[in-house]
Amino acid sequence: MPTPYAYFRGEIVPLSEAKIGIMTHAFNYGTAVFEGIRGNWNADEHTIYLFRMREHFERLARSCKILMLDLHESIDRLCEIAVEIVERSGYEEDVYLRPMVYKSSEAVGVRLHDLESQTLMFITPFGPYLDIEKGARCHTSTWRRVDDTGIPPRAKVTGIYVNSALAKTEAQLNGFDEAIMLNADGHVSEGSGENIFIVRDGMLHTPTPADNILEGITAQTVVQLAKEELGIPTIQRVIDRTELYIADEIFMTGTAAHVTPVIEVDRRPVGDGKPGPITRKLMALYFDVIRGKHPKYKHWCTPARVRVAQG
Ligand code: PMP
Protein backbone atom coordinates (compact mmCIF):
# COMPACT_ATOMS: atom_id res chain seq x y z
CA MET A 1 0.00 0.00 0.00
CA PRO A 2 1.37 3.45 -0.84
CA THR A 3 2.00 5.68 2.20
CA PRO A 4 2.42 9.39 1.55
CA TYR A 5 5.57 11.01 2.94
CA ALA A 6 6.32 14.69 3.45
CA TYR A 7 9.34 16.91 4.05
CA PHE A 8 8.72 18.89 7.21
CA ARG A 9 11.11 20.77 9.53
CA GLY A 10 14.17 19.33 7.77
CA GLU A 11 13.12 15.68 7.77
CA ILE A 12 11.17 13.24 5.65
CA VAL A 13 8.26 11.98 7.76
CA PRO A 14 4.91 10.26 7.14
CA LEU A 15 2.48 12.92 5.87
CA SER A 16 0.19 12.23 8.84
CA GLU A 17 2.91 13.54 11.19
CA ALA A 18 3.46 16.87 9.38
CA LYS A 19 1.30 19.42 11.22
CA ILE A 20 1.56 23.19 11.72
CA GLY A 21 0.29 25.24 14.66
CA ILE A 22 -2.76 27.46 14.32
CA MET A 23 -0.71 30.61 15.03
CA THR A 24 1.59 30.00 12.05
CA HIS A 25 2.01 33.32 10.22
CA ALA A 26 1.45 31.83 6.74
CA PHE A 27 -1.83 30.23 7.83
CA ASN A 28 -3.09 33.55 9.20
CA TYR A 29 -1.89 35.90 6.46
CA GLY A 30 -1.27 33.84 3.30
CA THR A 31 2.48 34.54 3.52
CA ALA A 32 3.78 31.47 1.71
CA VAL A 33 4.86 30.60 -1.80
CA PHE A 34 4.46 27.22 -3.41
CA GLU A 35 4.85 25.07 -6.49
CA GLY A 36 3.02 22.21 -8.10
CA ILE A 37 5.14 19.55 -9.76
CA ARG A 38 3.69 16.60 -11.58
CA GLY A 39 5.09 13.11 -11.37
CA ASN A 40 3.87 11.23 -14.44
CA TRP A 41 3.54 7.46 -14.22
CA ASN A 42 5.20 5.45 -16.99
CA ALA A 43 3.86 1.90 -16.54
CA ASP A 44 6.27 0.32 -19.08
CA GLU A 45 9.27 1.57 -17.14
CA HIS A 46 7.62 1.28 -13.72
CA THR A 47 8.83 4.82 -13.10
CA ILE A 48 7.37 8.16 -12.13
CA TYR A 49 8.90 11.00 -14.15
CA LEU A 50 9.02 14.35 -12.38
CA PHE A 51 8.51 16.95 -15.07
CA ARG A 52 10.82 19.98 -15.18
CA MET A 53 11.32 19.75 -11.44
CA ARG A 54 14.40 21.99 -11.40
CA GLU A 55 12.57 24.80 -13.23
CA HIS A 56 9.78 24.61 -10.63
CA PHE A 57 12.28 24.91 -7.77
CA GLU A 58 13.98 27.80 -9.56
CA ARG A 59 10.62 29.58 -9.79
CA LEU A 60 10.05 28.79 -6.10
CA ALA A 61 13.35 30.52 -5.30
CA ARG A 62 12.26 33.59 -7.31
CA SER A 63 8.90 33.65 -5.50
CA CYS A 64 10.81 33.53 -2.18
CA LYS A 65 12.78 36.60 -3.18
CA ILE A 66 9.62 38.59 -3.83
CA LEU A 67 8.07 37.56 -0.49
CA MET A 68 11.31 37.89 1.53
CA LEU A 69 11.28 34.22 2.45
CA ASP A 70 14.56 32.47 3.29
CA LEU A 71 14.95 29.29 1.29
CA HIS A 72 17.29 27.18 3.42
CA GLU A 73 17.69 24.29 0.94
CA SER A 74 19.68 24.44 -2.31
CA ILE A 75 17.90 23.64 -5.58
CA ASP A 76 19.90 20.38 -5.76
CA ARG A 77 18.78 19.41 -2.25
CA LEU A 78 15.13 20.18 -3.09
CA CYS A 79 15.41 17.91 -6.14
CA GLU A 80 16.82 15.09 -3.97
CA ILE A 81 14.03 15.51 -1.40
CA ALA A 82 11.37 15.40 -4.13
CA VAL A 83 12.72 12.15 -5.60
CA GLU A 84 13.00 10.59 -2.15
CA ILE A 85 9.39 11.47 -1.25
CA VAL A 86 8.11 9.94 -4.49
CA GLU A 87 10.22 6.80 -4.11
CA ARG A 88 9.34 6.26 -0.45
CA SER A 89 5.61 6.92 -0.92
CA GLY A 90 5.26 4.08 -3.41
CA TYR A 91 2.48 5.37 -5.68
CA GLU A 92 2.10 3.66 -9.03
CA GLU A 93 0.02 6.39 -10.66
CA ASP A 94 0.26 10.09 -11.53
CA VAL A 95 1.20 12.17 -8.50
CA TYR A 96 1.54 15.82 -7.60
CA LEU A 97 4.24 17.28 -5.39
CA ARG A 98 3.55 20.45 -3.46
CA PRO A 99 6.67 22.24 -2.21
CA MET A 100 6.02 25.33 -0.10
CA VAL A 101 8.16 27.93 1.68
CA TYR A 102 6.22 29.65 4.41
CA LYS A 103 6.53 32.19 7.20
CA SER A 104 6.64 29.69 10.01
CA SER A 105 6.88 32.02 13.04
CA GLU A 106 3.94 31.76 15.39
CA ALA A 107 3.56 35.52 15.56
CA VAL A 108 0.63 37.91 15.21
CA GLY A 109 1.30 40.98 13.05
CA VAL A 110 1.10 41.65 9.33
CA ARG A 111 4.54 42.01 7.77
CA LEU A 112 7.16 40.11 5.81
CA HIS A 113 10.31 41.02 7.77
CA ASP A 114 11.66 39.55 11.02
CA LEU A 115 9.93 36.21 10.61
CA GLU A 116 11.32 32.67 10.34
CA SER A 117 10.80 30.66 7.15
CA GLN A 118 10.52 26.91 6.67
CA THR A 119 10.22 24.63 3.66
CA LEU A 120 7.77 21.75 3.36
CA MET A 121 6.85 19.34 0.61
CA PHE A 122 4.06 16.80 0.33
CA ILE A 123 2.73 14.34 -2.23
CA THR A 124 -0.75 13.39 -3.34
CA PRO A 125 -2.10 11.13 -6.13
CA PHE A 126 -3.37 13.37 -8.92
CA GLY A 127 -5.30 12.44 -12.04
CA PRO A 128 -6.60 14.81 -14.73
CA TYR A 129 -7.69 18.28 -13.55
CA LEU A 130 -9.87 19.34 -16.48
CA ASP A 131 -11.50 17.13 -19.14
CA ILE A 132 -8.62 16.93 -21.59
CA GLU A 133 -10.47 14.83 -24.19
CA LYS A 134 -13.69 16.80 -24.34
CA GLY A 135 -12.17 20.22 -23.70
CA ALA A 136 -13.23 22.98 -21.33
CA ARG A 137 -16.21 25.31 -21.51
CA CYS A 138 -15.07 28.68 -20.19
CA HIS A 139 -16.47 32.06 -19.38
CA THR A 140 -14.95 35.47 -18.81
CA SER A 141 -14.82 35.98 -15.08
CA THR A 142 -16.30 39.03 -13.40
CA TRP A 143 -13.26 38.77 -11.10
CA ARG A 144 -10.23 40.62 -12.47
CA ARG A 145 -6.74 39.12 -12.17
CA VAL A 146 -4.85 40.74 -9.28
CA ASP A 147 -2.25 43.25 -10.37
CA ASP A 148 1.51 43.31 -9.86
CA THR A 149 0.84 46.49 -7.86
CA GLY A 150 -1.44 44.50 -5.48
CA ILE A 151 -0.27 40.93 -4.98
CA PRO A 152 2.31 40.07 -7.66
CA PRO A 153 1.01 37.10 -9.72
CA ARG A 154 4.57 36.42 -10.92
CA ALA A 155 5.18 34.97 -7.46
CA LYS A 156 3.17 31.84 -6.69
CA VAL A 157 1.83 33.17 -3.37
CA THR A 158 -0.71 31.06 -1.49
CA GLY A 159 -2.83 34.11 -0.60
CA ILE A 160 -3.21 35.05 -4.27
CA TYR A 161 -5.25 31.90 -4.84
CA VAL A 162 -8.24 33.58 -3.20
CA ASN A 163 -8.46 35.50 -6.49
CA SER A 164 -8.32 32.21 -8.42
CA ALA A 165 -10.81 30.49 -6.11
CA LEU A 166 -13.36 33.30 -6.51
CA ALA A 167 -13.07 33.02 -10.28
CA LYS A 168 -13.13 29.20 -10.39
CA THR A 169 -16.18 28.91 -8.15
CA GLU A 170 -18.07 31.59 -10.06
CA ALA A 171 -17.36 29.70 -13.31
CA GLN A 172 -18.38 26.30 -11.95
CA LEU A 173 -21.51 27.51 -10.16
CA ASN A 174 -22.56 29.14 -13.44
CA GLY A 175 -22.15 25.82 -15.24
CA PHE A 176 -18.72 26.34 -16.84
CA ASP A 177 -15.53 24.34 -16.33
CA GLU A 178 -13.04 27.15 -15.99
CA ALA A 179 -12.72 30.93 -15.73
CA ILE A 180 -10.75 33.25 -17.98
CA MET A 181 -9.68 36.31 -16.03
CA LEU A 182 -9.04 39.73 -17.53
CA ASN A 183 -6.42 42.01 -16.01
CA ALA A 184 -7.14 45.46 -14.58
CA ASP A 185 -6.85 46.93 -18.13
CA GLY A 186 -9.53 44.54 -19.41
CA HIS A 187 -7.14 42.40 -21.45
CA VAL A 188 -6.93 38.63 -21.32
CA SER A 189 -4.71 37.43 -18.49
CA GLU A 190 -5.09 33.73 -17.62
CA GLY A 191 -7.28 30.99 -16.16
CA SER A 192 -7.65 30.35 -12.44
CA GLY A 193 -4.66 28.01 -12.59
CA GLU A 194 -3.63 27.98 -16.25
CA ASN A 195 -2.03 30.12 -18.92
CA ILE A 196 -4.00 30.67 -22.10
CA PHE A 197 -3.11 30.48 -25.80
CA ILE A 198 -5.15 31.33 -28.86
CA VAL A 199 -4.47 30.13 -32.40
CA ARG A 200 -4.98 32.67 -35.19
CA ASP A 201 -3.73 32.23 -38.75
CA GLY A 202 -1.68 29.19 -37.79
CA MET A 203 0.30 31.00 -35.08
CA LEU A 204 0.10 30.87 -31.29
CA HIS A 205 -0.66 34.05 -29.37
CA THR A 206 -0.42 34.36 -25.60
CA PRO A 207 -0.51 37.26 -23.11
CA THR A 208 2.75 38.91 -22.01
CA PRO A 209 4.40 38.61 -18.55
CA ALA A 210 3.17 42.19 -17.91
CA ASP A 211 -0.48 41.04 -18.21
CA ASN A 212 -0.39 39.74 -14.61
CA ILE A 213 0.15 36.10 -15.44
CA LEU A 214 2.14 33.44 -13.66
CA GLU A 215 5.01 32.75 -16.04
CA GLY A 216 4.12 29.13 -16.65
CA ILE A 217 6.53 26.26 -17.13
CA THR A 218 3.99 24.30 -19.18
CA ALA A 219 3.48 27.38 -21.38
CA GLN A 220 7.24 27.63 -21.91
CA THR A 221 7.29 23.91 -22.78
CA VAL A 222 4.49 24.30 -25.32
CA VAL A 223 6.15 27.33 -26.93
CA GLN A 224 9.34 25.29 -27.40
CA LEU A 225 7.52 22.19 -28.70
CA ALA A 226 5.45 24.29 -31.12
CA LYS A 227 8.58 25.96 -32.49
CA GLU A 228 10.96 22.99 -32.61
CA GLU A 229 8.61 20.16 -33.53
CA LEU A 230 5.85 21.89 -35.52
CA GLY A 231 7.59 25.04 -36.79
CA ILE A 232 4.84 27.18 -35.24
CA PRO A 233 5.90 30.52 -33.72
CA THR A 234 4.37 32.07 -30.59
CA ILE A 235 3.69 35.78 -30.31
CA GLN A 236 3.43 37.25 -26.81
CA ARG A 237 1.18 40.26 -26.96
CA VAL A 238 -1.81 42.01 -25.42
CA ILE A 239 -4.99 40.07 -26.25
CA ASP A 240 -8.55 41.46 -26.23
CA ARG A 241 -11.50 39.53 -24.85
CA THR A 242 -13.26 39.50 -28.24
CA GLU A 243 -10.26 37.78 -29.83
CA LEU A 244 -11.32 34.77 -27.78
CA TYR A 245 -14.61 34.78 -29.73
CA ILE A 246 -12.95 34.68 -33.15
CA ALA A 247 -9.89 32.51 -32.43
CA ASP A 248 -9.49 29.38 -34.57
CA GLU A 249 -8.43 27.40 -31.49
CA ILE A 250 -7.85 28.07 -27.79
CA PHE A 251 -6.08 25.96 -25.20
CA MET A 252 -4.94 26.31 -21.62
CA THR A 253 -1.67 25.09 -20.14
CA GLY A 254 -0.66 24.29 -16.59
CA THR A 255 1.00 21.63 -14.49
CA ALA A 256 -2.42 20.44 -13.29
CA ALA A 257 -4.32 21.14 -16.53
CA HIS A 258 -1.58 19.83 -18.89
CA VAL A 259 -2.70 21.09 -22.32
CA THR A 260 -6.50 21.40 -22.22
CA PRO A 261 -8.49 22.49 -25.28
CA VAL A 262 -11.05 25.25 -24.75
CA ILE A 263 -14.14 24.49 -26.82
CA GLU A 264 -16.42 27.34 -25.77
CA VAL A 265 -16.03 30.88 -24.41
CA ASP A 266 -19.01 32.89 -23.16
CA ARG A 267 -21.41 30.50 -24.97
CA ARG A 268 -19.67 30.93 -28.32
CA PRO A 269 -18.06 27.80 -29.79
CA VAL A 270 -14.32 28.04 -30.40
CA GLY A 271 -13.79 27.13 -34.07
CA ASP A 272 -16.25 24.31 -34.72
CA GLY A 273 -16.62 23.60 -31.00
CA LYS A 274 -14.15 20.69 -30.97
CA PRO A 275 -10.46 20.57 -30.03
CA GLY A 276 -8.56 22.00 -33.02
CA PRO A 277 -5.77 20.34 -35.07
CA ILE A 278 -2.85 22.39 -33.69
CA THR A 279 -4.07 21.86 -30.13
CA ARG A 280 -4.35 18.11 -30.74
CA LYS A 281 -0.84 17.91 -32.21
CA LEU A 282 0.59 19.79 -29.25
CA MET A 283 -1.29 17.58 -26.79
CA ALA A 284 0.05 14.40 -28.41
CA LEU A 285 3.62 15.69 -28.28
CA TYR A 286 3.26 17.01 -24.73
CA PHE A 287 1.88 13.76 -23.29
CA ASP A 288 4.78 11.78 -24.78
CA VAL A 289 7.27 14.30 -23.47
CA ILE A 290 6.00 14.36 -19.86
CA ARG A 291 6.02 10.56 -19.53
CA GLY A 292 9.65 10.39 -20.67
CA LYS A 293 8.71 8.87 -24.05
CA HIS A 294 10.35 11.52 -26.25
CA PRO A 295 14.14 11.00 -26.29
CA LYS A 296 14.92 14.60 -27.27
CA TYR A 297 13.21 15.96 -24.16
CA LYS A 298 14.03 13.18 -21.70
CA HIS A 299 16.31 15.59 -19.81
CA TRP A 300 13.13 17.36 -18.61
CA CYS A 301 12.04 14.17 -16.84
CA THR A 302 13.65 13.08 -13.57
CA PRO A 303 13.01 9.39 -12.83
CA ALA A 304 11.78 8.29 -9.42
CA ARG A 305 11.91 4.51 -9.35
CA VAL A 306 9.02 3.21 -7.36
CA ARG A 307 10.35 0.55 -5.02
CA VAL A 308 8.79 -2.83 -5.69
CA ALA A 309 7.71 -4.49 -2.46
CA GLN A 310 9.91 -7.45 -1.52
CA GLY A 311 8.64 -10.99 -0.96
N1 PMP B 1 -1.34 30.48 -13.89
C1 PMP B 1 -1.69 30.18 -12.63
C2 PMP B 1 -2.48 31.17 -11.85
C3 PMP B 1 -1.34 28.95 -12.07
O1 PMP B 1 -1.71 28.64 -10.82
C4 PMP B 1 -0.62 28.01 -12.86
C5 PMP B 1 -0.27 26.67 -12.28
N2 PMP B 1 0.95 26.67 -11.60
C6 PMP B 1 -0.26 28.38 -14.16
C7 PMP B 1 -0.63 29.62 -14.65
C8 PMP B 1 0.53 27.46 -15.03
O2 PMP B 1 1.87 27.36 -14.58
P1 PMP B 1 2.70 26.03 -14.78
O3 PMP B 1 2.58 25.66 -16.20
O4 PMP B 1 4.09 26.43 -14.42
O5 PMP B 1 2.13 25.02 -13.87
CSV table of N, CA, C and O and ligand atoms in Angstrom, one decimal, residues 34-37 56 59 96 98 145 153 156 160-161 164 181 190-196 212-221 253-258 286, ligand 1:
chain,number,residue,atom,x,y,z
A,34,PHE,N,4.5,28.7,-3.2
A,34,PHE,CA,4.5,27.2,-3.4
A,34,PHE,C,4.7,26.9,-4.9
A,34,PHE,O,4.8,27.8,-5.7
A,35,GLU,N,4.7,25.6,-5.1
A,35,GLU,CA,4.9,25.1,-6.5
A,35,GLU,C,4.0,23.8,-6.6
A,35,GLU,O,3.5,23.3,-5.6
A,36,GLY,N,3.7,23.5,-7.8
A,36,GLY,CA,3.0,22.2,-8.1
A,36,GLY,C,3.9,21.5,-9.1
A,36,GLY,O,4.1,22.1,-10.2
A,37,ILE,N,4.3,20.3,-8.8
A,37,ILE,CA,5.1,19.5,-9.8
A,37,ILE,C,4.4,18.2,-10.0
A,37,ILE,O,4.0,17.5,-9.1
A,56,HIS,N,10.8,24.3,-11.7
A,56,HIS,CA,9.8,24.6,-10.6
A,56,HIS,C,10.5,25.1,-9.4
A,56,HIS,O,10.0,26.1,-8.8
A,59,ARG,N,11.7,28.6,-9.9
A,59,ARG,CA,10.6,29.6,-9.8
A,59,ARG,C,10.3,29.8,-8.3
A,59,ARG,O,10.0,30.9,-7.9
A,96,TYR,N,1.3,14.4,-7.6
A,96,TYR,CA,1.5,15.8,-7.6
A,96,TYR,C,2.4,16.1,-6.4
A,96,TYR,O,2.0,15.7,-5.3
A,98,ARG,N,3.8,19.1,-3.9
A,98,ARG,CA,3.6,20.5,-3.5
A,98,ARG,C,4.6,20.9,-2.5
A,98,ARG,O,4.6,20.7,-1.3
A,145,ARG,N,-8.0,39.7,-12.7
A,145,ARG,CA,-6.7,39.1,-12.2
A,145,ARG,C,-6.1,40.2,-11.3
A,145,ARG,O,-6.0,41.4,-11.7
A,153,PRO,N,1.3,38.5,-9.2
A,153,PRO,CA,1.0,37.1,-9.7
A,153,PRO,C,2.2,36.3,-10.2
A,153,PRO,O,2.2,35.1,-10.4
A,156,LYS,N,4.3,32.8,-6.9
A,156,LYS,CA,3.2,31.8,-6.7
A,156,LYS,C,2.8,31.9,-5.2
A,156,LYS,O,3.3,31.0,-4.4
A,160,ILE,N,-2.7,34.6,-3.0
A,160,ILE,CA,-3.2,35.0,-4.3
A,160,ILE,C,-4.3,34.1,-4.8
A,160,ILE,O,-5.1,34.5,-5.6
A,161,TYR,N,-4.3,32.9,-4.3
A,161,TYR,CA,-5.3,31.9,-4.8
A,161,TYR,C,-6.7,32.1,-4.4
A,161,TYR,O,-7.6,31.5,-4.8
A,164,SER,N,-8.0,33.3,-7.5
A,164,SER,CA,-8.3,32.2,-8.4
A,164,SER,C,-9.6,31.4,-8.0
A,164,SER,O,-10.4,31.0,-8.8
A,181,MET,N,-9.7,35.0,-16.7
A,181,MET,CA,-9.7,36.3,-16.0
A,181,MET,C,-9.0,37.4,-16.9
A,181,MET,O,-8.0,37.1,-17.6
A,190,GLU,N,-5.3,35.2,-17.7
A,190,GLU,CA,-5.1,33.7,-17.6
A,190,GLU,C,-6.3,33.1,-17.0
A,190,GLU,O,-7.2,33.7,-16.5
A,191,GLY,N,-6.2,31.7,-16.9
A,191,GLY,CA,-7.3,31.0,-16.2
A,191,GLY,C,-7.0,31.0,-14.7
A,191,GLY,O,-6.1,31.7,-14.2
A,192,SER,N,-7.8,30.3,-13.9
A,192,SER,CA,-7.7,30.3,-12.4
A,192,SER,C,-6.4,29.6,-12.0
A,192,SER,O,-5.8,29.9,-11.0
A,193,GLY,N,-5.9,28.7,-12.9
A,193,GLY,CA,-4.7,28.0,-12.6
A,193,GLY,C,-4.0,27.6,-13.9
A,193,GLY,O,-3.3,26.6,-13.9
A,194,GLU,N,-4.2,28.4,-14.9
A,194,GLU,CA,-3.6,28.0,-16.3
A,194,GLU,C,-3.3,29.2,-17.1
A,194,GLU,O,-4.0,30.2,-16.9
A,195,ASN,N,-2.3,29.1,-17.9
A,195,ASN,CA,-2.0,30.1,-18.9
A,195,ASN,C,-2.9,29.8,-20.1
A,195,ASN,O,-3.4,28.7,-20.3
A,196,ILE,N,-3.1,30.8,-21.0
A,196,ILE,CA,-4.0,30.7,-22.1
A,196,ILE,C,-3.3,31.0,-23.4
A,196,ILE,O,-2.5,31.9,-23.5
A,212,ASN,N,-0.1,40.3,-15.9
A,212,ASN,CA,-0.4,39.7,-14.6
A,212,ASN,C,-0.6,38.2,-14.6
A,212,ASN,O,-1.6,37.7,-14.0
A,213,ILE,N,0.2,37.6,-15.4
A,213,ILE,CA,0.1,36.1,-15.4
A,213,ILE,C,1.2,35.5,-14.5
A,213,ILE,O,2.2,36.2,-14.2
A,214,LEU,N,1.0,34.2,-14.2
A,214,LEU,CA,2.1,33.4,-13.7
A,214,LEU,C,2.9,33.0,-14.9
A,214,LEU,O,2.3,32.5,-15.8
A,215,GLU,N,4.2,33.1,-14.9
A,215,GLU,CA,5.0,32.8,-16.0
A,215,GLU,C,5.2,31.2,-16.0
A,215,GLU,O,6.0,30.7,-15.3
A,216,GLY,N,4.3,30.6,-16.8
A,216,GLY,CA,4.1,29.1,-16.6
A,216,GLY,C,5.2,28.3,-17.3
A,216,GLY,O,5.7,28.6,-18.4
A,217,ILE,N,5.5,27.2,-16.6
A,217,ILE,CA,6.5,26.3,-17.1
A,217,ILE,C,5.9,25.4,-18.2
A,217,ILE,O,6.6,25.1,-19.2
A,218,THR,N,4.6,25.1,-18.1
A,218,THR,CA,4.0,24.3,-19.2
A,218,THR,C,3.9,25.2,-20.4
A,218,THR,O,4.1,24.7,-21.6
A,219,ALA,N,3.6,26.5,-20.2
A,219,ALA,CA,3.5,27.4,-21.4
A,219,ALA,C,4.8,27.4,-22.1
A,219,ALA,O,4.9,27.4,-23.3
A,220,GLN,N,5.9,27.6,-21.3
A,220,GLN,CA,7.2,27.6,-21.9
A,220,GLN,C,7.5,26.3,-22.7
A,220,GLN,O,8.1,26.4,-23.8
A,221,THR,N,7.1,25.2,-22.1
A,221,THR,CA,7.3,23.9,-22.8
A,221,THR,C,6.6,23.9,-24.1
A,221,THR,O,7.1,23.4,-25.1
A,253,THR,N,-2.8,25.9,-20.6
A,253,THR,CA,-1.7,25.1,-20.1
A,253,THR,C,-1.4,25.3,-18.6
A,253,THR,O,-1.6,26.4,-18.1
A,254,GLY,N,-1.0,24.2,-18.0
A,254,GLY,CA,-0.7,24.3,-16.6
A,254,GLY,C,-0.2,22.9,-16.1
A,254,GLY,O,-0.6,21.9,-16.7
A,255,THR,N,0.5,22.9,-15.0
A,255,THR,CA,1.0,21.6,-14.5
A,255,THR,C,-0.2,20.7,-14.2
A,255,THR,O,-0.2,19.6,-14.6
A,256,ALA,N,-1.2,21.3,-13.6
A,256,ALA,CA,-2.4,20.4,-13.3
A,256,ALA,C,-3.2,20.2,-14.6
A,256,ALA,O,-3.6,19.1,-14.8
A,257,ALA,N,-3.4,21.2,-15.4
A,257,ALA,CA,-4.3,21.1,-16.5
A,257,ALA,C,-3.7,20.5,-17.8
A,257,ALA,O,-4.3,20.2,-18.7
A,258,HIS,N,-2.3,20.3,-17.7
A,258,HIS,CA,-1.6,19.8,-18.9
A,258,HIS,C,-1.8,20.8,-20.0
A,258,HIS,O,-1.7,22.0,-19.9
A,286,TYR,N,3.1,16.7,-26.2
A,286,TYR,CA,3.3,17.0,-24.7
A,286,TYR,C,3.1,15.8,-23.9
A,286,TYR,O,3.9,15.5,-23.0
B,1,PMP,N1,-1.3,30.5,-13.9
B,1,PMP,C1,-1.7,30.2,-12.6
B,1,PMP,C2,-2.5,31.2,-11.9
B,1,PMP,C3,-1.3,28.9,-12.1
B,1,PMP,O1,-1.7,28.6,-10.8
B,1,PMP,C4,-0.6,28.0,-12.9
B,1,PMP,C5,-0.3,26.7,-12.3
B,1,PMP,N2,0.9,26.7,-11.6
B,1,PMP,C6,-0.3,28.4,-14.2
B,1,PMP,C7,-0.6,29.6,-14.6
B,1,PMP,C8,0.5,27.5,-15.0
B,1,PMP,O2,1.9,27.4,-14.6
B,1,PMP,P1,2.7,26.0,-14.8
B,1,PMP,O3,2.6,25.7,-16.2
B,1,PMP,O4,4.1,26.4,-14.4
B,1,PMP,O5,2.1,25.0,-13.9
